[in-house]
Short mmCIF file of C-alpha atoms and ligand atoms in Angstrom, two decimals:
data_model
loop_
_atom_site.label_atom_id
_atom_site.label_comp_id
_atom_site.label_asym_id
_atom_site.label_seq_id
_atom_site.Cartn_x
_atom_site.Cartn_y
_atom_site.Cartn_z
CA MET A 1497 216.74 124.77 -78.39
CA THR A 1498 216.88 122.82 -81.41
CA ALA A 1499 215.06 123.66 -84.85
CA PRO A 1500 212.36 120.60 -85.32
CA GLU A 1501 213.24 118.29 -87.41
CA ASP A 1502 210.39 118.55 -90.22
CA GLY A 1503 211.05 121.35 -91.26
CA ALA A 1504 212.12 125.28 -90.95
CA GLY A 1505 208.61 126.22 -91.93
CA ARG A 1506 207.55 125.25 -88.53
CA TRP A 1507 208.86 128.13 -87.52
CA TYR A 1508 206.44 130.63 -89.39
CA ASP A 1509 203.13 129.02 -88.05
CA ASP A 1510 200.57 131.10 -87.31
CA ALA A 1511 201.15 131.56 -83.27
CA ALA A 1512 204.69 133.05 -84.79
CA GLY A 1513 203.06 135.12 -87.56
CA PRO A 1514 202.70 138.36 -85.85
CA VAL A 1515 206.06 138.30 -84.09
CA VAL A 1516 207.69 138.57 -87.70
CA ARG A 1517 206.51 141.78 -88.82
CA PRO A 1518 207.62 144.13 -85.71
CA TYR A 1519 211.09 143.09 -85.49
CA ALA A 1520 211.37 143.53 -89.15
CA MET A 1521 211.63 146.83 -88.25
CA THR A 1522 214.89 146.25 -86.22
CA ARG A 1523 216.32 144.80 -88.99
CA GLY A 1524 215.90 141.44 -87.87
CA ARG A 1525 217.53 141.65 -83.95
CA THR A 1526 215.28 140.47 -81.26
CA VAL A 1527 217.80 141.46 -79.01
CA SER A 1528 218.67 145.01 -77.82
CA THR A 1529 222.33 146.47 -77.83
CA ALA A 1530 222.24 147.78 -74.66
CA GLU A 1531 224.77 146.05 -72.67
CA ASP A 1532 221.63 145.06 -70.39
CA ARG A 1533 217.85 144.67 -70.89
CA LEU A 1534 216.36 147.57 -70.41
CA ASP A 1535 213.75 147.66 -67.91
CA LEU A 1536 209.61 148.44 -68.09
CA ILE A 1537 210.15 151.36 -65.97
CA ALA A 1538 213.41 152.64 -67.45
CA LEU A 1539 213.10 156.32 -68.66
CA VAL A 1540 214.10 157.41 -72.16
CA VAL A 1541 215.18 161.51 -72.45
CA ALA A 1542 215.80 162.86 -75.91
CA ALA A 1543 219.51 164.23 -75.65
CA GLU A 1544 221.20 167.94 -76.33
CA PRO A 1545 221.81 166.94 -79.95
CA LEU A 1546 217.91 166.80 -80.44
CA THR A 1547 216.49 169.36 -78.68
CA SER A 1548 218.61 171.73 -80.28
CA LEU A 1549 217.00 170.78 -83.84
CA PRO A 1550 214.06 173.40 -84.60
CA GLY A 1551 211.95 170.35 -86.54
CA GLY A 1552 212.46 167.81 -83.24
CA ALA A 1553 214.10 164.53 -83.51
CA HIS A 1554 211.70 164.19 -87.01
CA GLY A 1555 214.81 166.74 -88.50
CA LEU A 1556 217.53 164.65 -88.01
CA THR A 1557 219.28 163.36 -91.28
CA ASP A 1558 220.57 160.25 -89.96
CA ARG A 1559 219.54 157.72 -92.78
CA SER A 1560 219.85 154.51 -89.73
CA LEU A 1561 217.05 155.62 -88.41
CA SER A 1562 213.58 153.98 -88.97
CA PRO A 1563 210.29 156.02 -88.51
CA GLU A 1564 209.59 154.57 -85.21
CA HIS A 1565 213.38 155.78 -84.30
CA LEU A 1566 212.14 158.87 -85.20
CA ASP A 1567 208.46 158.43 -83.14
CA ILE A 1568 210.34 157.05 -79.65
CA ALA A 1569 212.84 160.21 -80.37
CA ASP A 1570 210.34 162.94 -80.46
CA LEU A 1571 208.33 161.33 -77.48
CA ALA A 1572 211.16 161.19 -75.38
CA LEU A 1573 211.75 165.26 -76.29
CA ARG A 1574 208.57 166.05 -74.78
CA SER A 1575 209.12 163.82 -71.23
CA PRO A 1576 211.08 161.33 -70.20
CA GLN A 1577 209.72 158.15 -71.55
CA SER A 1578 209.51 155.19 -70.15
CA VAL A 1579 210.18 151.65 -71.77
CA ALA A 1580 206.60 150.51 -71.17
CA ASP A 1581 204.81 154.06 -72.26
CA LEU A 1582 207.09 153.99 -75.49
CA ALA A 1583 205.59 150.51 -75.94
CA THR A 1584 202.21 151.20 -75.85
CA GLY A 1585 201.98 154.54 -76.90
CA LEU A 1586 203.45 153.78 -80.13
CA ASP A 1587 201.82 150.16 -80.07
CA LEU A 1588 205.08 148.49 -80.50
CA PRO A 1589 205.69 144.84 -78.36
CA VAL A 1590 208.54 145.86 -75.56
CA GLY A 1591 211.08 144.26 -77.29
CA VAL A 1592 210.63 146.13 -80.59
CA VAL A 1593 211.55 149.25 -78.15
CA ARG A 1594 214.21 147.73 -76.30
CA VAL A 1595 216.23 147.24 -79.40
CA LEU A 1596 215.22 150.97 -81.10
CA VAL A 1597 215.96 152.35 -77.87
CA GLY A 1598 219.36 150.76 -78.32
CA ASP A 1599 219.94 152.00 -81.29
CA LEU A 1600 219.11 155.92 -79.96
CA LEU A 1601 221.51 155.47 -77.30
CA ALA A 1602 224.05 153.41 -78.96
CA ALA A 1603 223.78 157.04 -81.51
CA GLY A 1604 223.76 159.02 -78.10
CA TYR A 1605 220.36 160.93 -79.28
CA VAL A 1606 218.71 159.56 -75.72
CA HIS A 1607 220.01 158.83 -72.59
CA VAL A 1608 218.46 155.90 -70.27
CA SER A 1609 218.04 156.83 -66.42
CA ARG A 1610 217.84 153.61 -65.02
CA PRO A 1611 215.77 152.93 -61.99
CA VAL A 1612 216.42 152.08 -58.75
CA PRO A 1613 218.54 149.37 -58.18
CA PRO A 1614 216.34 146.55 -56.45
CA ALA A 1615 218.52 146.63 -53.02
CA GLU A 1616 218.34 149.79 -52.81
CA LEU A 1617 215.22 151.76 -51.77
CA PRO A 1618 213.94 154.99 -53.54
CA ASP A 1619 215.62 158.35 -51.21
CA GLU A 1620 212.76 159.53 -47.95
CA GLY A 1621 211.53 162.83 -49.47
CA VAL A 1622 210.43 161.06 -52.77
CA LEU A 1623 208.60 158.30 -51.07
CA ARG A 1624 206.98 160.95 -49.25
CA GLU A 1625 206.00 162.78 -52.45
CA VAL A 1626 204.48 159.97 -53.38
CA ILE A 1627 202.06 159.30 -51.23
CA ALA A 1628 201.06 162.65 -50.57
CA GLY A 1629 200.77 162.52 -54.43
CA LEU A 1630 198.27 159.33 -53.98
CA ARG A 1631 196.61 161.23 -51.21
CA ALA A 1632 195.57 164.09 -53.37
CA LEU A 1633 194.66 162.27 -57.24
CA MET B 108 220.96 167.37 -68.81
CA HIS B 109 221.27 169.10 -65.05
CA ALA B 110 217.46 168.81 -64.03
CA PRO B 111 217.82 166.10 -61.72
CA ALA B 112 217.29 162.64 -62.65
CA PRO B 113 213.17 161.62 -63.05
CA VAL B 114 212.48 159.30 -60.92
CA ALA B 115 210.10 156.23 -62.34
CA LEU B 116 208.38 154.08 -59.86
CA LYS B 117 206.86 150.63 -59.88
CA ILE B 118 203.98 149.09 -57.91
CA LEU B 119 202.68 145.01 -58.98
CA VAL B 120 199.34 144.03 -58.82
CA ALA B 121 199.21 140.13 -58.35
CA GLY B 122 196.29 137.67 -57.80
CA GLY B 123 194.65 134.85 -59.02
CA PHE B 124 192.08 134.36 -61.85
CA GLY B 125 189.50 137.09 -62.30
CA ALA B 126 190.32 138.52 -58.89
CA GLY B 127 190.24 142.48 -60.01
CA LYS B 128 193.51 143.10 -60.89
CA THR B 129 192.59 145.31 -64.59
CA THR B 130 189.54 146.89 -62.02
CA PHE B 131 192.48 147.78 -59.37
CA VAL B 132 194.93 149.29 -62.11
CA GLY B 133 192.13 150.94 -63.58
CA ALA B 134 190.64 152.56 -60.94
CA VAL B 135 193.27 155.16 -60.85
CA SER B 136 195.40 155.37 -64.23
CA GLU B 137 194.64 154.90 -67.28
CA ILE B 138 195.25 151.61 -68.04
CA LYS B 139 196.64 150.15 -71.27
CA PRO B 140 197.11 147.22 -72.16
CA LEU B 141 201.34 145.82 -72.56
CA ARG B 142 202.65 143.87 -75.53
CA THR B 143 205.77 141.86 -74.65
CA GLU B 144 206.73 139.51 -77.06
CA GLU B 145 209.09 137.00 -75.66
CA LEU B 146 211.82 135.05 -77.47
CA LEU B 147 211.86 132.17 -74.68
CA THR B 148 215.53 130.24 -76.12
CA GLU B 149 216.86 133.69 -75.69
CA ALA B 150 215.52 134.79 -72.27
CA GLY B 151 216.73 131.97 -71.00
CA ARG B 152 214.47 130.21 -69.28
CA PRO B 153 212.67 126.66 -70.31
CA VAL B 154 210.05 126.61 -73.19
CA ASP B 155 206.55 126.50 -72.15
CA ASP B 156 205.52 123.33 -71.64
CA THR B 157 202.38 123.07 -73.68
CA SER B 158 201.55 120.09 -76.39
CA GLY B 159 202.04 120.75 -79.23
CA VAL B 160 203.62 123.82 -79.58
CA GLU B 161 206.85 122.79 -78.25
CA HIS B 162 208.59 124.36 -81.34
CA LYS B 163 207.41 128.01 -80.90
CA ARG B 164 209.71 130.30 -80.12
CA THR B 165 208.05 133.16 -79.16
CA THR B 166 204.86 134.07 -76.75
CA THR B 167 202.93 137.29 -76.30
CA VAL B 168 201.96 138.15 -73.35
CA ALA B 169 199.48 141.08 -72.19
CA MET B 170 199.93 142.67 -69.08
CA ASP B 171 198.05 145.45 -67.27
CA PHE B 172 200.03 148.86 -67.59
CA GLY B 173 198.71 151.76 -65.64
CA ARG B 174 200.64 154.73 -65.00
CA ILE B 175 200.59 157.60 -62.26
CA THR B 176 201.98 160.79 -63.08
CA LEU B 177 202.27 162.12 -59.90
CA ARG B 178 204.26 164.98 -61.60
CA PRO B 179 206.51 164.72 -65.37
CA GLU B 180 209.67 163.95 -63.45
CA LEU B 181 207.73 161.25 -61.28
CA VAL B 182 205.81 158.40 -62.21
CA LEU B 183 203.69 155.65 -60.22
CA TYR B 184 203.44 152.10 -62.95
CA LEU B 185 201.10 150.01 -62.18
CA PHE B 186 202.22 146.73 -63.82
CA GLY B 187 199.23 144.25 -63.59
CA THR B 188 200.87 140.58 -63.48
CA PRO B 189 200.13 137.87 -66.12
CA GLY B 190 198.00 135.23 -63.96
CA GLN B 191 199.68 132.15 -65.64
CA ASP B 192 201.95 130.46 -63.71
CA ARG B 193 204.80 129.96 -66.77
CA PHE B 194 204.70 133.49 -67.41
CA TRP B 195 206.14 133.05 -63.79
CA PHE B 196 210.19 133.98 -66.09
CA LEU B 197 208.20 137.11 -66.31
CA TRP B 198 207.54 138.80 -62.45
CA ASP B 199 211.07 138.49 -61.77
CA GLU B 200 211.56 140.84 -64.36
CA LEU B 201 208.40 142.37 -63.00
CA ALA B 202 209.46 142.21 -59.52
CA SER B 203 212.93 143.20 -59.75
CA GLY B 204 213.77 147.30 -58.27
CA ALA B 205 209.77 147.21 -57.98
CA LEU B 206 208.65 149.19 -54.81
CA GLY B 207 206.30 146.54 -53.34
CA ALA B 208 203.12 144.13 -54.50
CA VAL B 209 199.62 144.62 -54.33
CA VAL B 210 198.34 140.92 -53.86
CA LEU B 211 194.18 141.18 -54.21
CA ALA B 212 193.05 138.27 -52.29
CA ASP B 213 189.13 137.00 -53.89
CA THR B 214 187.55 136.07 -50.15
CA ARG B 215 185.12 133.25 -52.52
CA ARG B 216 188.76 132.11 -53.39
CA LEU B 217 191.40 132.33 -51.37
CA ARG B 218 194.19 129.91 -51.75
CA ASP B 219 194.13 131.36 -55.80
CA CYS B 220 196.16 134.33 -54.38
CA PHE B 221 198.84 131.25 -52.04
CA ALA B 222 200.82 131.60 -55.29
CA ALA B 223 201.80 135.17 -55.76
CA VAL B 224 202.00 135.68 -51.55
CA ASP B 225 205.06 132.89 -51.86
CA TYR B 226 206.41 134.24 -54.92
CA PHE B 227 206.73 137.80 -53.29
CA GLU B 228 207.75 136.37 -49.92
CA ARG B 229 210.26 134.20 -50.98
CA ARG B 230 212.14 137.38 -53.18
CA GLY B 231 211.42 139.39 -49.58
CA ILE B 232 209.24 142.28 -51.94
CA PRO B 233 207.36 143.84 -49.29
CA PHE B 234 203.74 143.62 -50.38
CA THR B 235 200.27 144.47 -48.85
CA LEU B 236 197.29 141.80 -48.80
CA ALA B 237 193.99 143.30 -50.14
CA VAL B 238 190.77 141.64 -49.76
CA ASN B 239 188.83 142.64 -52.63
CA CYS B 240 185.54 143.19 -51.78
CA PHE B 241 182.75 141.36 -53.94
CA ASP B 242 179.20 141.35 -53.23
CA GLY B 243 177.85 138.36 -51.73
CA ALA B 244 181.42 137.17 -50.36
CA ALA B 245 181.97 136.52 -46.70
CA ARG B 246 183.39 139.89 -44.99
CA TYR B 247 186.52 137.94 -43.83
CA PRO B 248 187.99 139.89 -40.73
CA GLU B 249 191.65 140.56 -41.39
CA GLU B 250 192.27 138.16 -39.21
CA ALA B 251 191.01 134.99 -40.15
CA VAL B 252 192.64 136.20 -43.94
CA ARG B 253 195.68 136.57 -41.91
CA GLU B 254 195.33 133.05 -40.21
CA ALA B 255 194.33 131.47 -43.96
CA LEU B 256 196.96 132.55 -46.25
CA ASP B 257 199.77 132.02 -42.87
CA LEU B 258 200.59 135.74 -43.63
CA ASP B 259 203.98 137.37 -42.09
CA PRO B 260 202.78 139.84 -38.98
CA GLY B 261 204.26 142.50 -40.63
CA VAL B 262 202.39 141.92 -43.81
CA PRO B 263 199.54 145.17 -44.15
CA VAL B 264 195.70 143.05 -44.84
CA VAL B 265 193.05 145.80 -46.35
CA LEU B 266 189.74 145.53 -47.62
CA CYS B 267 189.67 147.24 -51.14
CA ASP B 268 187.29 148.13 -53.59
CA ALA B 269 188.71 147.65 -56.58
CA ARG B 270 187.00 149.91 -58.60
CA ASP B 271 186.32 152.65 -55.98
CA ARG B 272 189.60 155.30 -56.32
CA GLU B 273 189.93 156.52 -53.60
CA SER B 274 189.77 152.89 -52.14
CA VAL B 275 192.24 151.47 -54.36
CA LYS B 276 194.62 154.88 -53.83
CA ASP B 277 193.98 153.98 -50.05
CA VAL B 278 195.40 150.51 -51.20
CA LEU B 279 198.14 151.78 -52.91
CA VAL B 280 199.53 154.44 -49.95
CA THR B 281 199.66 151.36 -47.90
CA VAL B 282 201.85 149.80 -50.18
CA VAL B 283 204.63 152.67 -50.34
CA GLU B 284 204.31 153.07 -46.34
CA ASN B 285 205.01 149.47 -46.40
CA ALA B 286 207.79 149.71 -48.59
CA ARG B 287 208.79 152.64 -46.28
CA GLY B 288 208.97 151.09 -43.37
CA SER B 289 210.33 148.18 -44.70
CA ARG B 290 213.49 149.84 -45.18
CA SER B 291 213.86 151.51 -41.33
CA THR B 292 211.74 148.78 -39.54
CA SER B 293 210.88 145.44 -39.93
CA ALA B 294 207.26 145.57 -39.67
CA GLY B 295 205.22 147.73 -41.97
CA THR B 296 202.34 149.79 -40.98
CA ALA B 297 198.73 147.14 -40.81
CA ARG B 298 196.46 150.29 -41.74
CA PRO B 299 192.73 148.69 -42.28
CA ALA B 300 191.00 150.29 -44.80
CA ALA B 301 187.42 151.05 -45.53
CA CYS B 302 185.29 148.41 -48.03
CA SER B 303 182.53 150.27 -49.33
CA ALA B 304 179.75 148.37 -47.76
CA THR B 305 177.19 150.34 -49.62
CA THR B 306 176.26 148.92 -52.74
CA PRO B 307 178.25 149.19 -56.04
CA PRO B 308 176.78 151.79 -58.90
CA ALA B 309 174.15 151.10 -61.23
CA GLY B 310 174.81 149.87 -64.48
CA TRP B 311 178.51 148.23 -62.78
N1 GTP C 2635 181.99 143.75 -56.41
C1 GTP C 2635 183.07 143.66 -57.40
N2 GTP C 2635 183.34 143.02 -58.45
C2 GTP C 2635 184.50 143.30 -58.83
C3 GTP C 2635 185.40 144.42 -58.02
N3 GTP C 2635 187.05 144.19 -58.52
C4 GTP C 2635 186.83 143.80 -60.10
N4 GTP C 2635 185.34 143.03 -59.82
C5 GTP C 2635 184.40 142.40 -60.95
O1 GTP C 2635 185.52 141.39 -60.67
C6 GTP C 2635 185.89 140.85 -62.88
C7 GTP C 2635 186.63 140.13 -62.59
O2 GTP C 2635 187.63 141.80 -62.93
P1 GTP C 2635 189.09 141.84 -63.34
O3 GTP C 2635 189.44 143.01 -62.65
O4 GTP C 2635 189.02 141.23 -64.30
O5 GTP C 2635 189.82 140.87 -62.75
P2 GTP C 2635 191.49 140.54 -63.09
O6 GTP C 2635 192.24 140.05 -61.87
O7 GTP C 2635 192.05 141.57 -64.37
O8 GTP C 2635 191.14 139.35 -64.14
P3 GTP C 2635 191.84 138.24 -65.25
O9 GTP C 2635 192.89 138.81 -65.49
O10 GTP C 2635 190.81 137.47 -66.32
O11 GTP C 2635 192.58 137.63 -64.51
C8 GTP C 2635 184.81 141.43 -63.68
O12 GTP C 2635 183.78 141.73 -63.81
C9 GTP C 2635 185.55 142.96 -62.02
O13 GTP C 2635 184.14 143.79 -62.93
C10 GTP C 2635 185.26 144.55 -56.95
O14 GTP C 2635 186.03 144.98 -55.55
N5 GTP C 2635 183.63 144.48 -56.09
MG1 MG C 2636 192.72 141.21 -66.37
#
């Protein structure tokens, strides 16, 4: 796509406005640094360096991290969080979460466990557990 | 981390406009709107062709999102697919790695679910057709719906009430059983679920 001919101002129309702000915390980056786009159900788990910190992720002194990075890391300390969980839990757009998780991943503060690839199915035991779990809900 | 990797599964909930997708997801999970802000050009997709917005680079799409925690390390996620055609590129992302899908059909507007049925058929994603029992809608027998939608014999057709937790649970169980079946055998398990024929709870 090319820029509209009547000036760059048109990029910032009303519809685009709200999008600009959340991306400020990613310093304008819109594409995650992780190799491939993180799936909505990719699970983010805090890595060992964080679990050993007394104050949780907020005890980190890494100045390259924003409060939102720390919020994500803190949530991931408690239990595995999917990208979608983080987006709804922190009220951030999915695209922003992807970028922030990519940073944490690159810095070694979290692991990401990717969902079962499309061509495969989770193993039989898991499916049986899901069925039993649903019935018991 | 020496614990076994946590497992996340997803099931898509599709259907026509007003077919009961949000109600369905809300019946079994705490529903939350998920905001995705898509940069259409970077996603490599055609820019949405609605006239007058050609210059727009981003679009916000809200999806229904529900989480069912079976145990802390085993979570089932439900995603209500966005209804408009122009967001179908989002379906591709959602559909990738999905365990299966539910297509909700409203018998008063059965055609509205054609697009969803077609989509899952083309991609070989196992889906279950759930006929939502709206009040006043004729109760189509399973076979009539199957025929009208020209469904493969392997596609389970069940009746459901999207407002009813038990009914929605039954549909989800059918989806998972169907996914299981699609691995070993070619046919899924068609298991008619009861439609609660009673009057809806007061205040609905
Ligand atoms: N009687 C009856 N009403 C239902 C049922 N499911 C949903 N409804 C009602 O139908 C209307 C539409 O339901 P929604 O869940 O919002 O449908 P939707 O598919 O999310 O709609 P869109 O997101 O607008 O496409 C709501 O007023 C629901 O209360 C059902 O099984 N029976
Ligand atoms: Mg809805």
